[in-house]
PDB file of C-alpha atoms in Angstrom:
ATOM      1  CA  MET A 300       7.071  29.536 -10.066  1.00  0.00           C
ATOM      2  CA  PHE A 301       8.086  25.930 -10.594  1.00  0.00           C
ATOM      3  CA  LEU A 302       8.412  26.443 -14.361  1.00  0.00           C
ATOM      4  CA  GLU A 303      10.826  29.311 -13.720  1.00  0.00           C
ATOM      5  CA  ASP A 304      13.228  26.880 -12.030  1.00  0.00           C
ATOM      6  CA  ARG A 305      15.107  25.295 -14.933  1.00  0.00           C
ATOM      7  CA  ALA A 306      16.743  22.629 -12.776  1.00  0.00           C
ATOM      8  CA  GLY A 307      13.386  21.613 -11.313  1.00  0.00           C
ATOM      9  CA  VAL A 308      11.792  21.439 -14.769  1.00  0.00           C
ATOM     10  CA  ALA A 309      14.675  19.291 -16.045  1.00  0.00           C
ATOM     11  CA  GLY A 310      14.241  16.943 -13.092  1.00  0.00           C
ATOM     12  CA  GLY A 311      10.498  16.796 -13.675  1.00  0.00           C
ATOM     13  CA  ILE A 312      10.965  15.868 -17.340  1.00  0.00           C
ATOM     14  CA  ILE A 313      13.326  13.037 -16.381  1.00  0.00           C
ATOM     15  CA  LEU A 314      10.851  11.735 -13.809  1.00  0.00           C
ATOM     16  CA  ILE A 315       7.953  11.842 -16.266  1.00  0.00           C
ATOM     17  CA  LEU A 316       9.974   9.858 -18.799  1.00  0.00           C
ATOM     18  CA  VAL A 317      10.993   7.258 -16.208  1.00  0.00           C
ATOM     19  CA  VAL A 318       7.413   6.892 -14.951  1.00  0.00           C
ATOM     20  CA  LEU A 319       6.139   6.432 -18.507  1.00  0.00           C
ATOM     21  CA  VAL A 320       8.804   3.814 -19.206  1.00  0.00           C
ATOM     22  CA  ALA A 321       7.901   1.941 -16.005  1.00  0.00           C
ATOM     23  CA  ALA A 322       4.158   2.157 -16.695  1.00  0.00           C
ATOM     24  CA  PHE A 323       4.441   0.880 -20.271  1.00  0.00           C
ATOM     25  CA  ALA A 324       7.196  -1.660 -19.624  1.00  0.00           C
ATOM     26  CA  PRO A 325       5.191  -4.597 -21.098  1.00  0.00           C
ATOM     27  CA  LEU A 326       4.766  -2.663 -24.347  1.00  0.00           C
ATOM     28  CA  ILE A 327       8.384  -1.522 -24.532  1.00  0.00           C
ATOM     29  CA  ALA A 328      10.047  -4.832 -23.661  1.00  0.00           C
ATOM     30  CA  ASP A 329       8.247  -8.161 -23.676  1.00  0.00           C
ATOM     31  CA  ARG A 330       8.664 -10.024 -20.394  1.00  0.00           C
ATOM     32  CA  SER A 331       9.995 -13.046 -22.288  1.00  0.00           C
ATOM     33  CA  MET A 332      13.194 -11.048 -22.795  1.00  0.00           C
ATOM     34  CA  LEU A 333      13.929 -11.569 -19.101  1.00  0.00           C
ATOM     35  CA  ASP A 334      13.541 -15.365 -19.308  1.00  0.00           C
ATOM     36  CA  VAL A 335      16.995 -16.969 -19.350  1.00  0.00           C
ATOM     37  CA  THR A 336      15.590 -19.992 -21.209  1.00  0.00           C
ATOM     38  CA  GLN A 337      14.623 -17.729 -24.107  1.00  0.00           C
ATOM     39  CA  THR A 338      18.080 -16.182 -24.522  1.00  0.00           C
ATOM     40  CA  LEU A 339      20.216 -19.293 -24.966  1.00  0.00           C
ATOM     41  CA  ASP A 340      21.148 -18.255 -28.508  1.00  0.00           C
ATOM     42  CA  GLN A 341      22.079 -14.700 -27.493  1.00  0.00           C
ATOM     43  CA  PRO A 342      25.743 -13.718 -26.913  1.00  0.00           C
ATOM     44  CA  ARG A 343      26.782 -13.304 -23.313  1.00  0.00           C
ATOM     45  CA  TYR A 344      28.548 -10.154 -22.134  1.00  0.00           C
ATOM     46  CA  ALA A 345      28.012  -8.497 -25.513  1.00  0.00           C
ATOM     47  CA  PRO A 346      29.219  -4.867 -25.369  1.00  0.00           C
ATOM     48  CA  PRO A 347      26.914  -2.008 -26.399  1.00  0.00           C
ATOM     49  CA  SER A 348      26.341  -1.993 -30.143  1.00  0.00           C
ATOM     50  CA  ALA A 349      23.643  -1.351 -32.730  1.00  0.00           C
ATOM     51  CA  GLU A 350      22.260  -4.840 -32.137  1.00  0.00           C
ATOM     52  CA  HIS A 351      22.573  -4.657 -28.352  1.00  0.00           C
ATOM     53  CA  PRO A 352      22.132  -0.956 -27.406  1.00  0.00           C
ATOM     54  CA  LEU A 353      23.195  -1.317 -23.764  1.00  0.00           C
ATOM     55  CA  GLY A 354      24.901  -4.700 -23.975  1.00  0.00           C
ATOM     56  CA  THR A 355      23.895  -8.051 -22.523  1.00  0.00           C
ATOM     57  CA  ASP A 356      24.413  -9.724 -19.169  1.00  0.00           C
ATOM     58  CA  ASN A 357      25.878 -13.098 -18.199  1.00  0.00           C
ATOM     59  CA  TYR A 358      22.736 -14.884 -19.460  1.00  0.00           C
ATOM     60  CA  GLY A 359      22.500 -12.997 -22.748  1.00  0.00           C
ATOM     61  CA  ARG A 360      19.598 -10.825 -21.606  1.00  0.00           C
ATOM     62  CA  GLU A 361      19.382  -7.286 -22.945  1.00  0.00           C
ATOM     63  CA  LEU A 362      20.326  -4.818 -20.227  1.00  0.00           C
ATOM     64  CA  TRP A 363      17.963  -2.183 -21.587  1.00  0.00           C
ATOM     65  CA  ALA A 364      15.043  -4.589 -21.093  1.00  0.00           C
ATOM     66  CA  ARG A 365      16.141  -5.272 -17.511  1.00  0.00           C
ATOM     67  CA  LEU A 366      16.408  -1.536 -16.900  1.00  0.00           C
ATOM     68  CA  VAL A 367      12.884  -0.950 -18.194  1.00  0.00           C
ATOM     69  CA  TRP A 368      11.375  -3.587 -15.904  1.00  0.00           C
ATOM     70  CA  GLY A 369      13.677  -2.642 -13.026  1.00  0.00           C
ATOM     71  CA  ALA A 370      12.327   0.905 -13.094  1.00  0.00           C
ATOM     72  CA  ARG A 371       8.989  -0.440 -11.856  1.00  0.00           C
ATOM     73  CA  VAL A 372      10.342  -2.011  -8.673  1.00  0.00           C
ATOM     74  CA  SER A 373      12.737   0.846  -7.924  1.00  0.00           C
ATOM     75  CA  LEU A 374      10.020   3.493  -8.266  1.00  0.00           C
ATOM     76  CA  ILE A 375       7.389   1.484  -6.385  1.00  0.00           C
ATOM     77  CA  VAL A 376       9.745   0.846  -3.486  1.00  0.00           C
ATOM     78  CA  GLY A 377      10.960   4.436  -3.447  1.00  0.00           C
ATOM     79  CA  LEU A 378       7.482   5.970  -3.483  1.00  0.00           C
ATOM     80  CA  ALA A 379       5.837   3.459  -1.113  1.00  0.00           C
ATOM     81  CA  ALA A 380       8.673   3.563   1.426  1.00  0.00           C
ATOM     82  CA  THR A 381       8.710   7.366   1.302  1.00  0.00           C
ATOM     83  CA  ALA A 382       4.931   7.509   1.826  1.00  0.00           C
ATOM     84  CA  MET A 383       5.249   5.277   4.901  1.00  0.00           C
ATOM     85  CA  SER A 384       8.157   7.343   6.196  1.00  0.00           C
ATOM     86  CA  MET A 385       6.336  10.642   5.666  1.00  0.00           C
ATOM     87  CA  ILE A 386       3.137   9.445   7.362  1.00  0.00           C
ATOM     88  CA  ILE A 387       4.962   8.128  10.429  1.00  0.00           C
ATOM     89  CA  GLY A 388       7.303  11.122  10.596  1.00  0.00           C
ATOM     90  CA  THR A 389       4.494  13.663  10.238  1.00  0.00           C
ATOM     91  CA  ILE A 390       2.345  12.067  12.934  1.00  0.00           C
ATOM     92  CA  MET A 391       5.215  11.634  15.382  1.00  0.00           C
ATOM     93  CA  GLY A 392       6.640  15.095  14.677  1.00  0.00           C
ATOM     94  CA  MET A 393       3.343  16.903  15.197  1.00  0.00           C
ATOM     95  CA  ALA A 394       2.650  14.898  18.341  1.00  0.00           C
ATOM     96  CA  ALA A 395       6.097  15.704  19.769  1.00  0.00           C
ATOM     97  CA  GLY A 396       5.671  19.404  19.006  1.00  0.00           C
ATOM     98  CA  HIS A 397       2.066  19.786  20.117  1.00  0.00           C
ATOM     99  CA  PHE A 398       1.904  17.710  23.274  1.00  0.00           C
ATOM    100  CA  SER A 399       3.949  18.579  26.329  1.00  0.00           C
ATOM    101  CA  GLY A 400       4.748  16.782  29.561  1.00  0.00           C
ATOM    102  CA  LEU A 401       5.579  13.091  29.811  1.00  0.00           C
ATOM    103  CA  PHE A 402       3.782  12.115  26.615  1.00  0.00           C
ATOM    104  CA  GLY A 403       5.591  14.683  24.465  1.00  0.00           C
ATOM    105  CA  GLY A 404       8.907  13.823  26.122  1.00  0.00           C
ATOM    106  CA  PHE A 405       8.393  10.103  25.500  1.00  0.00           C
ATOM    107  CA  ILE A 406       7.686  10.664  21.803  1.00  0.00           C
ATOM    108  CA  MET A 407      10.804  12.831  21.532  1.00  0.00           C
ATOM    109  CA  ARG A 408      12.950  10.098  23.080  1.00  0.00           C
ATOM    110  CA  VAL A 409      11.575   7.595  20.557  1.00  0.00           C
ATOM    111  CA  ILE A 410      12.497   9.966  17.740  1.00  0.00           C
ATOM    112  CA  ASP A 411      15.990  10.440  19.188  1.00  0.00           C
ATOM    113  CA  PHE A 412      16.419   6.663  19.422  1.00  0.00           C
ATOM    114  CA  PHE A 413      15.666   6.164  15.737  1.00  0.00           C
ATOM    115  CA  LEU A 414      17.881   9.130  14.824  1.00  0.00           C
ATOM    116  CA  VAL A 415      21.000   7.654  16.440  1.00  0.00           C
ATOM    117  CA  LEU A 416      20.229   4.115  15.278  1.00  0.00           C
ATOM    118  CA  PRO A 417      21.990   3.289  11.975  1.00  0.00           C
ATOM    119  CA  SER A 418      19.075   3.120   9.559  1.00  0.00           C
ATOM    120  CA  LEU A 419      20.854   0.930   7.002  1.00  0.00           C
ATOM    121  CA  LEU A 420      21.861  -1.576   9.688  1.00  0.00           C
ATOM    122  CA  LEU A 421      18.285  -1.785  10.999  1.00  0.00           C
ATOM    123  CA  ALA A 422      16.958  -2.159   7.437  1.00  0.00           C
ATOM    124  CA  ILE A 423      19.401  -5.017   6.834  1.00  0.00           C
ATOM    125  CA  VAL A 424      18.253  -6.753  10.030  1.00  0.00           C
ATOM    126  CA  LEU A 425      14.572  -6.377   9.129  1.00  0.00           C
ATOM    127  CA  SER A 426      15.168  -7.603   5.580  1.00  0.00           C
ATOM    128  CA  SER A 427      17.027 -10.614   6.957  1.00  0.00           C
ATOM    129  CA  VAL A 428      14.440 -11.750   9.509  1.00  0.00           C
ATOM    130  CA  LEU A 429      11.329 -11.073   7.408  1.00  0.00           C
ATOM    131  CA  GLU A 430      10.282 -12.909   4.273  1.00  0.00           C
ATOM    132  CA  ARG A 431      12.102 -11.512   1.293  1.00  0.00           C
ATOM    133  CA  GLY A 432      10.038  -9.466  -1.108  1.00  0.00           C
ATOM    134  CA  VAL A 433       9.216  -5.969  -2.264  1.00  0.00           C
ATOM    135  CA  LEU A 434       6.853  -5.400   0.675  1.00  0.00           C
ATOM    136  CA  THR A 435       9.598  -6.321   3.141  1.00  0.00           C
ATOM    137  CA  ILE A 436      11.988  -3.790   1.607  1.00  0.00           C
ATOM    138  CA  VAL A 437       9.286  -1.112   1.710  1.00  0.00           C
ATOM    139  CA  ILE A 438       8.618  -1.796   5.393  1.00  0.00           C
ATOM    140  CA  ALA A 439      12.326  -1.914   6.235  1.00  0.00           C
ATOM    141  CA  ILE A 440      13.060   1.415   4.561  1.00  0.00           C
ATOM    142  CA  GLY A 441       9.860   3.121   5.773  1.00  0.00           C
ATOM    143  CA  ILE A 442      10.335   2.157   9.422  1.00  0.00           C
ATOM    144  CA  THR A 443      13.976   3.217   9.519  1.00  0.00           C
ATOM    145  CA  SER A 444      13.828   6.556   7.688  1.00  0.00           C
ATOM    146  CA  TRP A 445      11.045   8.553   9.370  1.00  0.00           C
ATOM    147  CA  ALA A 446      12.972  10.098  12.268  1.00  0.00           C
ATOM    148  CA  GLY A 447      14.578  12.884  10.223  1.00  0.00           C
ATOM    149  CA  THR A 448      11.180  13.949   8.928  1.00  0.00           C
ATOM    150  CA  ALA A 449       9.791  13.884  12.465  1.00  0.00           C
ATOM    151  CA  ARG A 450      12.464  16.307  13.674  1.00  0.00           C
ATOM    152  CA  ILE A 451      11.725  18.731  10.847  1.00  0.00           C
ATOM    153  CA  VAL A 452       7.957  18.516  11.404  1.00  0.00           C
ATOM    154  CA  ARG A 453       8.384  18.991  15.154  1.00  0.00           C
ATOM    155  CA  ALA A 454      10.380  22.191  14.606  1.00  0.00           C
ATOM    156  CA  GLN A 455       7.734  23.515  12.222  1.00  0.00           C
ATOM    157  CA  THR A 456       4.985  22.512  14.683  1.00  0.00           C
ATOM    158  CA  LEU A 457       6.666  24.384  17.547  1.00  0.00           C
ATOM    159  CA  SER A 458       6.924  27.448  15.309  1.00  0.00           C
ATOM    160  CA  ALA A 459       3.238  27.226  14.406  1.00  0.00           C
ATOM    161  CA  GLU A 460       2.209  26.684  18.045  1.00  0.00           C
ATOM    162  CA  SER A 461       3.574  30.114  18.956  1.00  0.00           C
ATOM    163  CA  ARG A 462       1.290  31.935  16.515  1.00  0.00           C
ATOM    164  CA  LEU A 463      -1.580  33.987  17.865  1.00  0.00           C
ATOM    165  CA  TYR A 464      -4.391  32.257  15.970  1.00  0.00           C
ATOM    166  CA  ILE A 465      -3.532  28.936  17.606  1.00  0.00           C
ATOM    167  CA  GLU A 466      -3.383  30.518  21.046  1.00  0.00           C
ATOM    168  CA  ARG A 467      -6.761  32.110  20.301  1.00  0.00           C
ATOM    169  CA  ALA A 468      -8.171  28.721  19.307  1.00  0.00           C
ATOM    170  CA  LYS A 469      -6.968  27.219  22.612  1.00  0.00           C
ATOM    171  CA  VAL A 470      -8.572  30.035  24.573  1.00  0.00           C
ATOM    172  CA  LEU A 471     -11.860  29.458  22.755  1.00  0.00           C
ATOM    173  CA  GLY A 472     -11.801  25.813  23.852  1.00  0.00           C
ATOM    174  CA  ALA A 473     -10.528  24.043  20.723  1.00  0.00           C
ATOM    175  CA  GLY A 474      -9.392  20.480  21.387  1.00  0.00           C
ATOM    176  CA  HIS A 475      -6.140  18.813  20.383  1.00  0.00           C
ATOM    177  CA  TRP A 476      -7.637  17.099  17.325  1.00  0.00           C
ATOM    178  CA  HIS A 477      -9.180  20.336  16.043  1.00  0.00           C
ATOM    179  CA  ILE A 478      -5.919  22.262  16.418  1.00  0.00           C
ATOM    180  CA  ILE A 479      -3.842  19.532  14.775  1.00  0.00           C
ATOM    181  CA  ARG A 480      -6.239  18.972  11.884  1.00  0.00           C
ATOM    182  CA  THR A 481      -7.251  22.579  11.232  1.00  0.00           C
ATOM    183  CA  HIS A 482      -4.122  24.582  12.047  1.00  0.00           C
ATOM    184  CA  LEU A 483      -0.985  22.487  12.465  1.00  0.00           C
ATOM    185  CA  LEU A 484      -1.377  20.071   9.536  1.00  0.00           C
ATOM    186  CA  PRO A 485      -1.805  22.835   6.900  1.00  0.00           C
ATOM    187  CA  ALA A 486       1.200  24.622   8.407  1.00  0.00           C
ATOM    188  CA  VAL A 487       3.554  21.647   8.081  1.00  0.00           C
ATOM    189  CA  MET A 488       2.281  20.147   4.810  1.00  0.00           C
ATOM    190  CA  PRO A 489       4.345  22.377   2.454  1.00  0.00           C
ATOM    191  CA  LEU A 490       7.498  21.352   4.302  1.00  0.00           C
ATOM    192  CA  VAL A 491       6.458  17.691   4.295  1.00  0.00           C
ATOM    193  CA  LEU A 492       5.774  17.817   0.552  1.00  0.00           C
ATOM    194  CA  ALA A 493       9.188  19.311  -0.163  1.00  0.00           C
ATOM    195  CA  ASN A 494      10.892  16.777   2.081  1.00  0.00           C
ATOM    196  CA  THR A 495       8.983  13.928   0.411  1.00  0.00           C
ATOM    197  CA  THR A 496      10.528  14.496  -3.001  1.00  0.00           C
ATOM    198  CA  LEU A 497      13.965  14.633  -1.416  1.00  0.00           C
ATOM    199  CA  THR A 498      13.385  11.427   0.536  1.00  0.00           C
ATOM    200  CA  VAL A 499      12.297   9.393  -2.492  1.00  0.00           C
ATOM    201  CA  GLY A 500      15.833   9.536  -3.846  1.00  0.00           C
ATOM    202  CA  SER A 501      17.236   8.241  -0.576  1.00  0.00           C
ATOM    203  CA  ALA A 502      14.673   5.428  -0.550  1.00  0.00           C
ATOM    204  CA  ILE A 503      15.672   4.366  -4.076  1.00  0.00           C
ATOM    205  CA  ILE A 504      19.325   4.299  -3.022  1.00  0.00           C
ATOM    206  CA  ALA A 505      18.404   2.261   0.062  1.00  0.00           C
ATOM    207  CA  GLU A 506      16.479  -0.249  -2.083  1.00  0.00           C
ATOM    208  CA  SER A 507      19.437  -0.546  -4.442  1.00  0.00           C
ATOM    209  CA  THR A 508      21.765  -1.058  -1.482  1.00  0.00           C
ATOM    210  CA  LEU A 509      19.623  -3.823   0.028  1.00  0.00           C
ATOM    211  CA  ALA A 510      19.266  -5.530  -3.355  1.00  0.00           C
ATOM    212  CA  PHE A 511      23.004  -5.181  -3.930  1.00  0.00           C
ATOM    213  CA  LEU A 512      23.625  -6.927  -0.599  1.00  0.00           C
ATOM    214  CA  GLY A 513      21.403  -9.801  -1.719  1.00  0.00           C
ATOM    215  CA  LEU A 514      18.484  -8.932   0.573  1.00  0.00           C
ATOM    216  CA  GLY A 515      16.013  -8.114  -2.196  1.00  0.00           C
ATOM    217  CA  ASP A 516      13.564 -10.273  -4.070  1.00  0.00           C
ATOM    218  CA  THR A 517      15.624 -12.219  -6.613  1.00  0.00           C
ATOM    219  CA  THR A 518      12.499 -12.971  -8.653  1.00  0.00           C
ATOM    220  CA  GLN A 519      11.908  -9.266  -9.332  1.00  0.00           C
ATOM    221  CA  GLN A 520      13.964  -7.027 -11.574  1.00  0.00           C
ATOM    222  CA  SER A 521      15.374  -3.877  -9.994  1.00  0.00           C
ATOM    223  CA  TRP A 522      18.377  -1.688 -10.638  1.00  0.00           C
ATOM    224  CA  GLY A 523      19.981  -2.857  -7.411  1.00  0.00           C
ATOM    225  CA  THR A 524      19.493  -6.488  -8.463  1.00  0.00           C
ATOM    226  CA  ILE A 525      21.311  -5.783 -11.739  1.00  0.00           C
ATOM    227  CA  LEU A 526      24.244  -4.378  -9.765  1.00  0.00           C
ATOM    228  CA  LYS A 527      24.186  -7.449  -7.517  1.00  0.00           C
ATOM    229  CA  ASN A 528      24.318  -9.733 -10.566  1.00  0.00           C
ATOM    230  CA  ALA A 529      27.215  -7.697 -11.953  1.00  0.00           C
ATOM    231  CA  MET A 530      29.106  -8.089  -8.684  1.00  0.00           C
ATOM    232  CA  ASP A 531      28.478 -11.860  -8.614  1.00  0.00           C
ATOM    233  CA  VAL A 532      30.214 -12.291 -11.989  1.00  0.00           C
ATOM    234  CA  SER A 533      33.029  -9.814 -11.138  1.00  0.00           C
ATOM    235  CA  ALA A 534      32.029  -7.492 -13.961  1.00  0.00           C
ATOM    236  CA  ALA A 535      34.254  -4.685 -12.673  1.00  0.00           C
ATOM    237  CA  THR A 536      37.456  -6.734 -12.882  1.00  0.00           C
ATOM    238  CA  SER A 537      36.456  -8.653 -16.001  1.00  0.00           C
ATOM    239  CA  GLY A 538      36.047  -5.576 -18.196  1.00  0.00           C
ATOM    240  CA  TYR A 539      32.242  -5.710 -18.489  1.00  0.00           C
ATOM    241  CA  TRP A 540      31.927  -2.032 -17.650  1.00  0.00           C
ATOM    242  CA  TRP A 541      28.476  -1.649 -19.229  1.00  0.00           C
ATOM    243  CA  TYR A 542      27.052  -4.197 -16.778  1.00  0.00           C
ATOM    244  CA  ILE A 543      27.805  -1.816 -13.885  1.00  0.00           C
ATOM    245  CA  LEU A 544      27.641   1.569 -15.559  1.00  0.00           C
ATOM    246  CA  THR A 545      24.136   1.167 -17.020  1.00  0.00           C
ATOM    247  CA  PRO A 546      22.161   0.565 -13.770  1.00  0.00           C
ATOM    248  CA  GLY A 547      24.455   2.910 -11.866  1.00  0.00           C
ATOM    249  CA  LEU A 548      23.698   5.807 -14.200  1.00  0.00           C
ATOM    250  CA  ALA A 549      19.972   5.019 -14.056  1.00  0.00           C
ATOM    251  CA  ILE A 550      20.009   5.260 -10.246  1.00  0.00           C
ATOM    252  CA  VAL A 551      22.026   8.489 -10.319  1.00  0.00           C
ATOM    253  CA  ALA A 552      19.722  10.084 -12.916  1.00  0.00           C
ATOM    254  CA  VAL A 553      16.496   9.308 -11.038  1.00  0.00           C
ATOM    255  CA  VAL A 554      17.881  10.313  -7.633  1.00  0.00           C
ATOM    256  CA  LEU A 555      19.225  13.554  -9.105  1.00  0.00           C
ATOM    257  CA  ALA A 556      15.862  14.244 -10.761  1.00  0.00           C
ATOM    258  CA  PHE A 557      13.971  13.791  -7.481  1.00  0.00           C
ATOM    259  CA  THR A 558      16.505  16.037  -5.737  1.00  0.00           C
ATOM    260  CA  LEU A 559      16.112  18.814  -8.324  1.00  0.00           C
ATOM    261  CA  VAL A 560      12.329  18.652  -8.112  1.00  0.00           C
ATOM    262  CA  GLY A 561      12.500  18.600  -4.312  1.00  0.00           C
ATOM    263  CA  ARG A 562      14.739  21.667  -4.201  1.00  0.00           C
ATOM    264  CA  ALA A 563      12.393  23.543  -6.509  1.00  0.00           C
ATOM    265  CA  ILE A 564       9.345  22.667  -4.382  1.00  0.00           C
ATOM    266  CA  GLU A 565      11.252  23.552  -1.214  1.00  0.00           C
ATOM    267  CA  ALA A 566      12.110  26.970  -2.621  1.00  0.00           C
ATOM    268  CA  ILE A 567       8.417  27.558  -3.408  1.00  0.00           C
ATOM    269  CA  ALA A 568       7.250  26.399   0.026  1.00  0.00           C
ATOM    270  CA  ASN A 569       9.928  28.329   1.929  1.00  0.00           C
ATOM    271  CA  PRO A 570       9.729  32.113   1.349  1.00  0.00           C
ATOM    272  CA  THR A 571      13.263  32.578   2.705  1.00  0.00           C
ATOM    273  CA  LEU A 572      14.768  30.322   0.040  1.00  0.00           C
ATOM    274  CA  ARG A 573      12.539  31.865  -2.623  1.00  0.00           C
ATOM    275  CA  SER A 574      13.793  35.354  -1.839  1.00  0.00           C
ATOM    276  CA  ARG A 575      17.348  34.195  -2.447  1.00  0.00           C
TER     277      ARG A 575
END
């Protein structure tokens, strides 16, 4: 069914290529190419050409080499932050949908609080007060982006709770843990999986935004860091269009690929969308 979705297959091919590039970055581009002391004889702000395929930056470093190494950080942050967000959102959503009374109401109020709280603003605050690094960005994005998933999981949990086999399990004396693990988790997992692929793209954009604002790890290469460097040297007004366009297109391509794959998986998991 997934192979019948041309858009999803196209997105999957792009993701496979990006993952392979990130995994074999040391073989594709030697890390010495990122060392500014090794590029003193290279032209600065060289436009794309046969000698410099994607141009060079303000230190003479090849932009294609920075993109290759930046793919690692962008993908790691996107996947790790999404995993944290999905785990928190799934647990909180199932708890809010399964439990009733004061406990269920309290969890729902916590979810509502994080929904109305500007996630980017909270991520900026966390990135500012914690030690800068990739782990800090992962935590900042993961903690601030789980509420939407929790609402979706809660709705799916409430729908599953009304089914007869769960009511039968309660009558037979099944406990909360048995119902959640045996019945509710399998019911919400297809939706969580589809939402995961869609959330990775948002996490990559969030990482690029934080790095662009100067809150990322300056010692690590990422696509957002490249954009931040381009802004620092006023590349947009100085005519160095390749300095901005190259990382921008990389971010758009990967986010679009995750979105296409996510839509395809969502159509498979949701019979209503599949029938359309």
